[in-house]
Short mmCIF file of N, CA and C in Angstrom, two decimals:
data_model
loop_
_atom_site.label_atom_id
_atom_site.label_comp_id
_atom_site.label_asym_id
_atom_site.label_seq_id
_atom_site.Cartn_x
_atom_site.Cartn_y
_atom_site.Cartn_z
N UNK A 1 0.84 -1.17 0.00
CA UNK A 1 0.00 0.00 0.00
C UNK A 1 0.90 1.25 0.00
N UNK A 2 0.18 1.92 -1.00
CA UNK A 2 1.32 3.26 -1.04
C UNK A 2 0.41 4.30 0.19
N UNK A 3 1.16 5.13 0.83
CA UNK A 3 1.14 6.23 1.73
C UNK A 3 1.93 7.47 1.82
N UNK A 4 1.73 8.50 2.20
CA UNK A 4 2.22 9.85 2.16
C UNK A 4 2.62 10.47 3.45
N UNK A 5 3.86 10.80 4.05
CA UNK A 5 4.28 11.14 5.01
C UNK A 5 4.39 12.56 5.14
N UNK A 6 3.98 13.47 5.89
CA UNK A 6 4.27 14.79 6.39
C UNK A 6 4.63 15.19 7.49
N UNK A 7 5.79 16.18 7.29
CA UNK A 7 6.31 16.51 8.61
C UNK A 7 6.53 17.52 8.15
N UNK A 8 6.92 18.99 9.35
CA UNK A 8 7.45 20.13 9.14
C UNK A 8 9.33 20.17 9.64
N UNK A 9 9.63 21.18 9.59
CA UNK A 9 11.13 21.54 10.06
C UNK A 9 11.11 22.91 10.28
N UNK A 10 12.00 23.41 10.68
CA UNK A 10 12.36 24.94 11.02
C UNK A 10 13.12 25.60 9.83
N UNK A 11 13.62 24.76 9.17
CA UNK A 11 14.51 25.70 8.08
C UNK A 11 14.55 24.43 6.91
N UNK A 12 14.89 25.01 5.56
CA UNK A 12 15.11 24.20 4.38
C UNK A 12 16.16 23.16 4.58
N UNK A 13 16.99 23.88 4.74
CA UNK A 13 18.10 23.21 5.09
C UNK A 13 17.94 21.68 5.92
N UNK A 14 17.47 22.08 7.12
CA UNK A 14 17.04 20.26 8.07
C UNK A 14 16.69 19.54 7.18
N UNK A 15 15.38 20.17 6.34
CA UNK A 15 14.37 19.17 5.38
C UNK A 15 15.50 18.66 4.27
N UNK A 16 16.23 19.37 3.56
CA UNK A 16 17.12 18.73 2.77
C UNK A 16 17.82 17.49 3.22
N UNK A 17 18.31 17.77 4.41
CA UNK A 17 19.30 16.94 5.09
C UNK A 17 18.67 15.64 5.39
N UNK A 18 17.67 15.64 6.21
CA UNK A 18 16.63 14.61 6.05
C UNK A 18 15.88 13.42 5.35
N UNK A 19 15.73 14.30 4.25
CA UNK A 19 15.38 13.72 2.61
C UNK A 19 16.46 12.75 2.33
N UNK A 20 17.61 13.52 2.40
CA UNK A 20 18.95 12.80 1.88
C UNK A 20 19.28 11.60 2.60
N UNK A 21 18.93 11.78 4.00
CA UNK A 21 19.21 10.39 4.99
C UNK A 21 18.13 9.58 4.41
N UNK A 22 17.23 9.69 4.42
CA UNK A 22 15.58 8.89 4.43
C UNK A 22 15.53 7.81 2.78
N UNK A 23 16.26 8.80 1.72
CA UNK A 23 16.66 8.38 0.68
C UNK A 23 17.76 7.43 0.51
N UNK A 24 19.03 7.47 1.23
CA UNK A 24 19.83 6.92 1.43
C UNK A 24 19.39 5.53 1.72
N UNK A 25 19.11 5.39 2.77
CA UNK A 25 18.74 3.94 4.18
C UNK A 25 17.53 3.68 4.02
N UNK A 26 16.24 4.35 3.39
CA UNK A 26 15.29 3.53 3.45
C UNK A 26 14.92 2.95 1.99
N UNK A 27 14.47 2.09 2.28
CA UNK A 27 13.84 1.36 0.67
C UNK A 27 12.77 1.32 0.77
N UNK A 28 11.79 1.95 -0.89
CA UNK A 28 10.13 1.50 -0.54
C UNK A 28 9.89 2.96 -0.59
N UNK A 29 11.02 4.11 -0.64
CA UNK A 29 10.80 5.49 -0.85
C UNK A 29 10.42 5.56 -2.36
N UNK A 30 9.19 6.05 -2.85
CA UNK A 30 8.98 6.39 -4.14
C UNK A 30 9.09 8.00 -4.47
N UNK A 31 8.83 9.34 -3.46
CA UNK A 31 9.44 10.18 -4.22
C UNK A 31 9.17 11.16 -2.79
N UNK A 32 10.09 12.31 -2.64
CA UNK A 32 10.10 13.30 -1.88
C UNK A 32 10.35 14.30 -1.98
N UNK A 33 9.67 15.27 -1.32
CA UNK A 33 9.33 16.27 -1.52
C UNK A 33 9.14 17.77 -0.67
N UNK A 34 10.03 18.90 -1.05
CA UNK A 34 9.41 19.71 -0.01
C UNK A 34 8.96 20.81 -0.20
N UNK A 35 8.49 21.49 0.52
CA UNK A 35 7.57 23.38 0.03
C UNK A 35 7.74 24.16 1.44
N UNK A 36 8.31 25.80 1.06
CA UNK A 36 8.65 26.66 1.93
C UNK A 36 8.44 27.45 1.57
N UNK A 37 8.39 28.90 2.34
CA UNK A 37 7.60 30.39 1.59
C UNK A 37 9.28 31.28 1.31
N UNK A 38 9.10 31.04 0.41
CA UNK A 38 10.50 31.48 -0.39
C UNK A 38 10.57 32.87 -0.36
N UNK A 39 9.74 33.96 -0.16
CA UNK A 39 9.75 35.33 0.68
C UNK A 39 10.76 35.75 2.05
N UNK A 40 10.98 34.22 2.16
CA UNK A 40 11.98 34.45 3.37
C UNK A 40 13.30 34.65 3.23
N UNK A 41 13.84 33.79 1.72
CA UNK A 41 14.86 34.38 0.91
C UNK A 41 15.29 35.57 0.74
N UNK A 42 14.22 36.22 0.14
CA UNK A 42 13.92 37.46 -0.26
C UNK A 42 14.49 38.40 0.95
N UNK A 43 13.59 38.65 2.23
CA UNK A 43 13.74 38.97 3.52
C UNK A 43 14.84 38.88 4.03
N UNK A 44 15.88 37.37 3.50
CA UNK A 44 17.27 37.70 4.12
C UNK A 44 18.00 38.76 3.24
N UNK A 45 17.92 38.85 2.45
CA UNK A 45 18.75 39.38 0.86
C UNK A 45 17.97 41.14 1.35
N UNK A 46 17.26 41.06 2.01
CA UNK A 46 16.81 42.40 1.72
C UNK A 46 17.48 43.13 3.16
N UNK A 47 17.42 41.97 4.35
CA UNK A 47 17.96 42.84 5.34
C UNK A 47 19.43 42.90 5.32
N UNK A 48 20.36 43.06 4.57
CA UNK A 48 21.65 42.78 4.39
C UNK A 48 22.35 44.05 3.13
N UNK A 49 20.83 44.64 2.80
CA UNK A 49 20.69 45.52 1.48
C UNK A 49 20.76 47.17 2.54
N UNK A 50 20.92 47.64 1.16
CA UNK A 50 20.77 49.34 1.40
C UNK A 50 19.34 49.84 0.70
N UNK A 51 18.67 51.09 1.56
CA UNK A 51 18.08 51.40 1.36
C UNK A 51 18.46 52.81 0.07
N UNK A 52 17.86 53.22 -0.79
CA UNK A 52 18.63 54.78 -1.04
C UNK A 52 17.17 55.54 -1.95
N UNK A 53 17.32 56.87 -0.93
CA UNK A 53 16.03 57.43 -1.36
C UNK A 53 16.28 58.85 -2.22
N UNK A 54 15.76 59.38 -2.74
CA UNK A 54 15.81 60.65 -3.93
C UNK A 54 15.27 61.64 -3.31
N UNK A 55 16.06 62.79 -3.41
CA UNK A 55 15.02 63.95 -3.07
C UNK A 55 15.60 65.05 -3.85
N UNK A 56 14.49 65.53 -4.18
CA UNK A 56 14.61 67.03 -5.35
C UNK A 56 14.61 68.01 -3.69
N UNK A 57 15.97 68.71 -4.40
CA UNK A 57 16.82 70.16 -3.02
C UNK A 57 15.84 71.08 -3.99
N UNK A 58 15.86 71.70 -5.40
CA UNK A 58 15.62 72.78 -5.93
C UNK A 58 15.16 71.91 -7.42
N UNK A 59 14.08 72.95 -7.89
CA UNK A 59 13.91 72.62 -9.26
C UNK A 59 14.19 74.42 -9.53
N UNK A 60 14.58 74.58 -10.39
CA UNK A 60 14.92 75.79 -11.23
C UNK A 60 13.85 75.59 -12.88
N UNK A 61 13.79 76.89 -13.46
CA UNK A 61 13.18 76.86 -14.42
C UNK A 61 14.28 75.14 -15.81
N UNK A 62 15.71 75.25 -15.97
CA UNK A 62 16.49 74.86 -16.88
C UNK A 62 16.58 73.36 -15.98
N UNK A 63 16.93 73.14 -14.60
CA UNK A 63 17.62 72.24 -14.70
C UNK A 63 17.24 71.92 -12.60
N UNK A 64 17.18 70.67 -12.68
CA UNK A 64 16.74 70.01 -11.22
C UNK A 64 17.86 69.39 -10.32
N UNK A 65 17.93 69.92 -9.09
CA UNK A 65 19.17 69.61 -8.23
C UNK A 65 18.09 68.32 -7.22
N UNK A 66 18.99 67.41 -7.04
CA UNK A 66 18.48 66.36 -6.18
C UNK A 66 19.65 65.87 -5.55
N UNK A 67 19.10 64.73 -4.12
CA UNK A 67 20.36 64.65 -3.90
C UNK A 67 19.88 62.92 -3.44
N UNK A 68 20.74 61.97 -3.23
CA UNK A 68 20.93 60.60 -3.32
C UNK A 68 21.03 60.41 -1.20
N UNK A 69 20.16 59.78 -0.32
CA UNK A 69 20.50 59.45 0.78
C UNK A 69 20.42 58.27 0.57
N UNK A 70 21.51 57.59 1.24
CA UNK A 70 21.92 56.38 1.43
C UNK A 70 21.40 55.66 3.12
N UNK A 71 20.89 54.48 3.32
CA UNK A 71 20.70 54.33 4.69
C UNK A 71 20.47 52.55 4.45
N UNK A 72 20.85 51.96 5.97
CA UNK A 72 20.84 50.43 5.91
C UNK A 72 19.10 50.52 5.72
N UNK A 73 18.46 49.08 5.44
CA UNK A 73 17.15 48.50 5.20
C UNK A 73 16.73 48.46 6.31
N UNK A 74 15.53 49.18 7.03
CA UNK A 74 14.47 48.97 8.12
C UNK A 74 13.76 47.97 8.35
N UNK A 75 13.16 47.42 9.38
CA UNK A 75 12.41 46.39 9.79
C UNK A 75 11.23 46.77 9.18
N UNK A 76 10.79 48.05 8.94
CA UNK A 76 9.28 48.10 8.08
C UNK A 76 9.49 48.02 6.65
N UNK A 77 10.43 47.46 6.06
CA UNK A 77 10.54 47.44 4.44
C UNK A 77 10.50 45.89 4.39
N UNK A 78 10.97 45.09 5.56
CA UNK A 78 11.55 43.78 5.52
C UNK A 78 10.39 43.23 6.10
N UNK A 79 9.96 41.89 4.99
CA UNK A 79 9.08 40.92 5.56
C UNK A 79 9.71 40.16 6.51
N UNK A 80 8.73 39.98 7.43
CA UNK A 80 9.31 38.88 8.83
C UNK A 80 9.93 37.58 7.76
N UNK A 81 11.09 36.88 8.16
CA UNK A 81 11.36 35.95 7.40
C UNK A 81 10.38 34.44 8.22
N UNK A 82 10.07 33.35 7.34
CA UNK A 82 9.85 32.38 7.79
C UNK A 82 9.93 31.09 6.98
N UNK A 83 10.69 30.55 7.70
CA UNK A 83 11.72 29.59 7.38
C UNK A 83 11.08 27.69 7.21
N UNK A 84 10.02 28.22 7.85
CA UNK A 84 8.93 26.31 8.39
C UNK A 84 9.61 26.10 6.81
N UNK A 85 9.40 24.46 6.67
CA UNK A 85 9.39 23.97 5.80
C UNK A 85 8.46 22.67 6.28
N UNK A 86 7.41 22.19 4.84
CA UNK A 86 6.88 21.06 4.84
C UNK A 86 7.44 19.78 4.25
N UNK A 87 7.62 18.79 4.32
CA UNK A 87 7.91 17.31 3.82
C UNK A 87 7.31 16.49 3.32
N UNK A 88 7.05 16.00 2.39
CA UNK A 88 6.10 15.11 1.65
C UNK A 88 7.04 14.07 1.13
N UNK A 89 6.49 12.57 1.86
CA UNK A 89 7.14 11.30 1.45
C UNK A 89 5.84 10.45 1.27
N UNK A 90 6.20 10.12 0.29
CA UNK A 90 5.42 9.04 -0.53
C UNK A 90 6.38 7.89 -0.67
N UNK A 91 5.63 6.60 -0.47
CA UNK A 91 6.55 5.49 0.47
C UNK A 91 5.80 4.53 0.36
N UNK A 92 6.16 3.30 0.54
CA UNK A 92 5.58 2.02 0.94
C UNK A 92 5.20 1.97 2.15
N UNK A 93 3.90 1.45 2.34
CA UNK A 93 3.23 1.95 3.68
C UNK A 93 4.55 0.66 4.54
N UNK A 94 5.16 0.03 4.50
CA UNK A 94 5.76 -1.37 5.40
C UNK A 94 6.71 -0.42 6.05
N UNK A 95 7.25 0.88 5.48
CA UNK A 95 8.59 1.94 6.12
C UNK A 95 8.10 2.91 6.29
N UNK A 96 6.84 2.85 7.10
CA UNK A 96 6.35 4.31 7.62
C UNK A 96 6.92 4.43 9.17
N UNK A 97 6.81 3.49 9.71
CA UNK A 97 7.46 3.36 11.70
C UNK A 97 8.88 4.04 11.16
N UNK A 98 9.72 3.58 10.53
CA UNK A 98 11.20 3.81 9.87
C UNK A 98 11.34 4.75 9.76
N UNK A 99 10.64 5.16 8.83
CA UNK A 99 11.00 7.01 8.15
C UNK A 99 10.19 8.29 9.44
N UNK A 100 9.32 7.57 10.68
CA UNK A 100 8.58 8.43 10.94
C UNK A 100 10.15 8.35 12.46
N UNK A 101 10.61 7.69 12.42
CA UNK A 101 11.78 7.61 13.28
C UNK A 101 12.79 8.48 13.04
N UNK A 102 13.38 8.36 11.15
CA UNK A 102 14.50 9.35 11.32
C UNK A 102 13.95 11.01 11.17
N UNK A 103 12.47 11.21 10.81
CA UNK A 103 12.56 12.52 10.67
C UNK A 103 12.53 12.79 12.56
N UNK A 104 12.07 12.67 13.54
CA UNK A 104 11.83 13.15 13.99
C UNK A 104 13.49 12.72 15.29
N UNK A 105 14.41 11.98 14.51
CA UNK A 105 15.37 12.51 15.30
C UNK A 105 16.03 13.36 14.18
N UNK A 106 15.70 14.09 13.13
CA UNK A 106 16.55 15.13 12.13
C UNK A 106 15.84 16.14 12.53
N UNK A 107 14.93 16.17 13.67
CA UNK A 107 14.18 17.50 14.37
C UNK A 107 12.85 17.57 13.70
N UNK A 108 12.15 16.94 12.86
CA UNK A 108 10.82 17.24 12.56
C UNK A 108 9.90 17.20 13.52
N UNK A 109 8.94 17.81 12.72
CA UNK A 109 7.76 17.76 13.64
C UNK A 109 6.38 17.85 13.45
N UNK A 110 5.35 17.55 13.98
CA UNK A 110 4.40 17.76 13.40
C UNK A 110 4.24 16.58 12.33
N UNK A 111 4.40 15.44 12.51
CA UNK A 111 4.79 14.37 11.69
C UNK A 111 3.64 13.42 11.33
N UNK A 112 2.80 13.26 10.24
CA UNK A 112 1.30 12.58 10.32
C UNK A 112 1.62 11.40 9.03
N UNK A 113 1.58 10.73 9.97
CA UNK A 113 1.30 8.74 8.64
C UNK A 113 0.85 8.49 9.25
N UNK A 114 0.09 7.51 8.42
CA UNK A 114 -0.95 6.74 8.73
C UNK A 114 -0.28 4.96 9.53
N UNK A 115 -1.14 4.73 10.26
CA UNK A 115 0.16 3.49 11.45
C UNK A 115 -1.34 2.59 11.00
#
């Protein structure tokens, strides 16, 4: 009987690591899988960025003076990052006790097969 395993993690990274063990050592794995809100990418890349804003000093009839401020990225420009990641194993139901063992010493959680 085929079955579908889900678990969460705290970061991509665990879930990768995981996958890779579970793939390795178990047999009866038919395919895996994971999904994360990739905005959190974004959110790191952005708090690590510069902000830089424009401002017109003078417009004259011929020609416009502005000037360039430079400043690090604020917590109100930056989405909260979040990192959860979900797990999807599709498996031979005979290595569900197995696989529901190593995720949850690779830190998963939230872990639902069917027993």
């Amino acid at each position: 009987m085929v079955t579908r395993i889900t678990a969460e993690f705290e970061a991509p990274e665990y879930a990768e690591a995981a996958l890779g063990r579970i793939r390795s050592s178990v047999r009866g794995v038919y395919s895996t899988s994971f999904v994360y809100d990739r905005i959190s990418d974004k959110a790191e890349r952005l708090s690590r960025g510069t902000r830089y804003s424009n401002f017109h000093t003078a417009v004259t009839t011929f020609n416009c003076l502005s000037a360039v401020l430079e400043s690090p990225a604020s917590g109100d420009v930056i989405p909260k990052p979040r990192r959860r990641t979900t797990v999807f194993i599709v498996c031979d139901g005979s290595c569900t006790r197995e696989i529901s063992s190593i995720l949850t010493a690779m830190g998963g959680s939230s872990i639902v097969s069917p027993q």
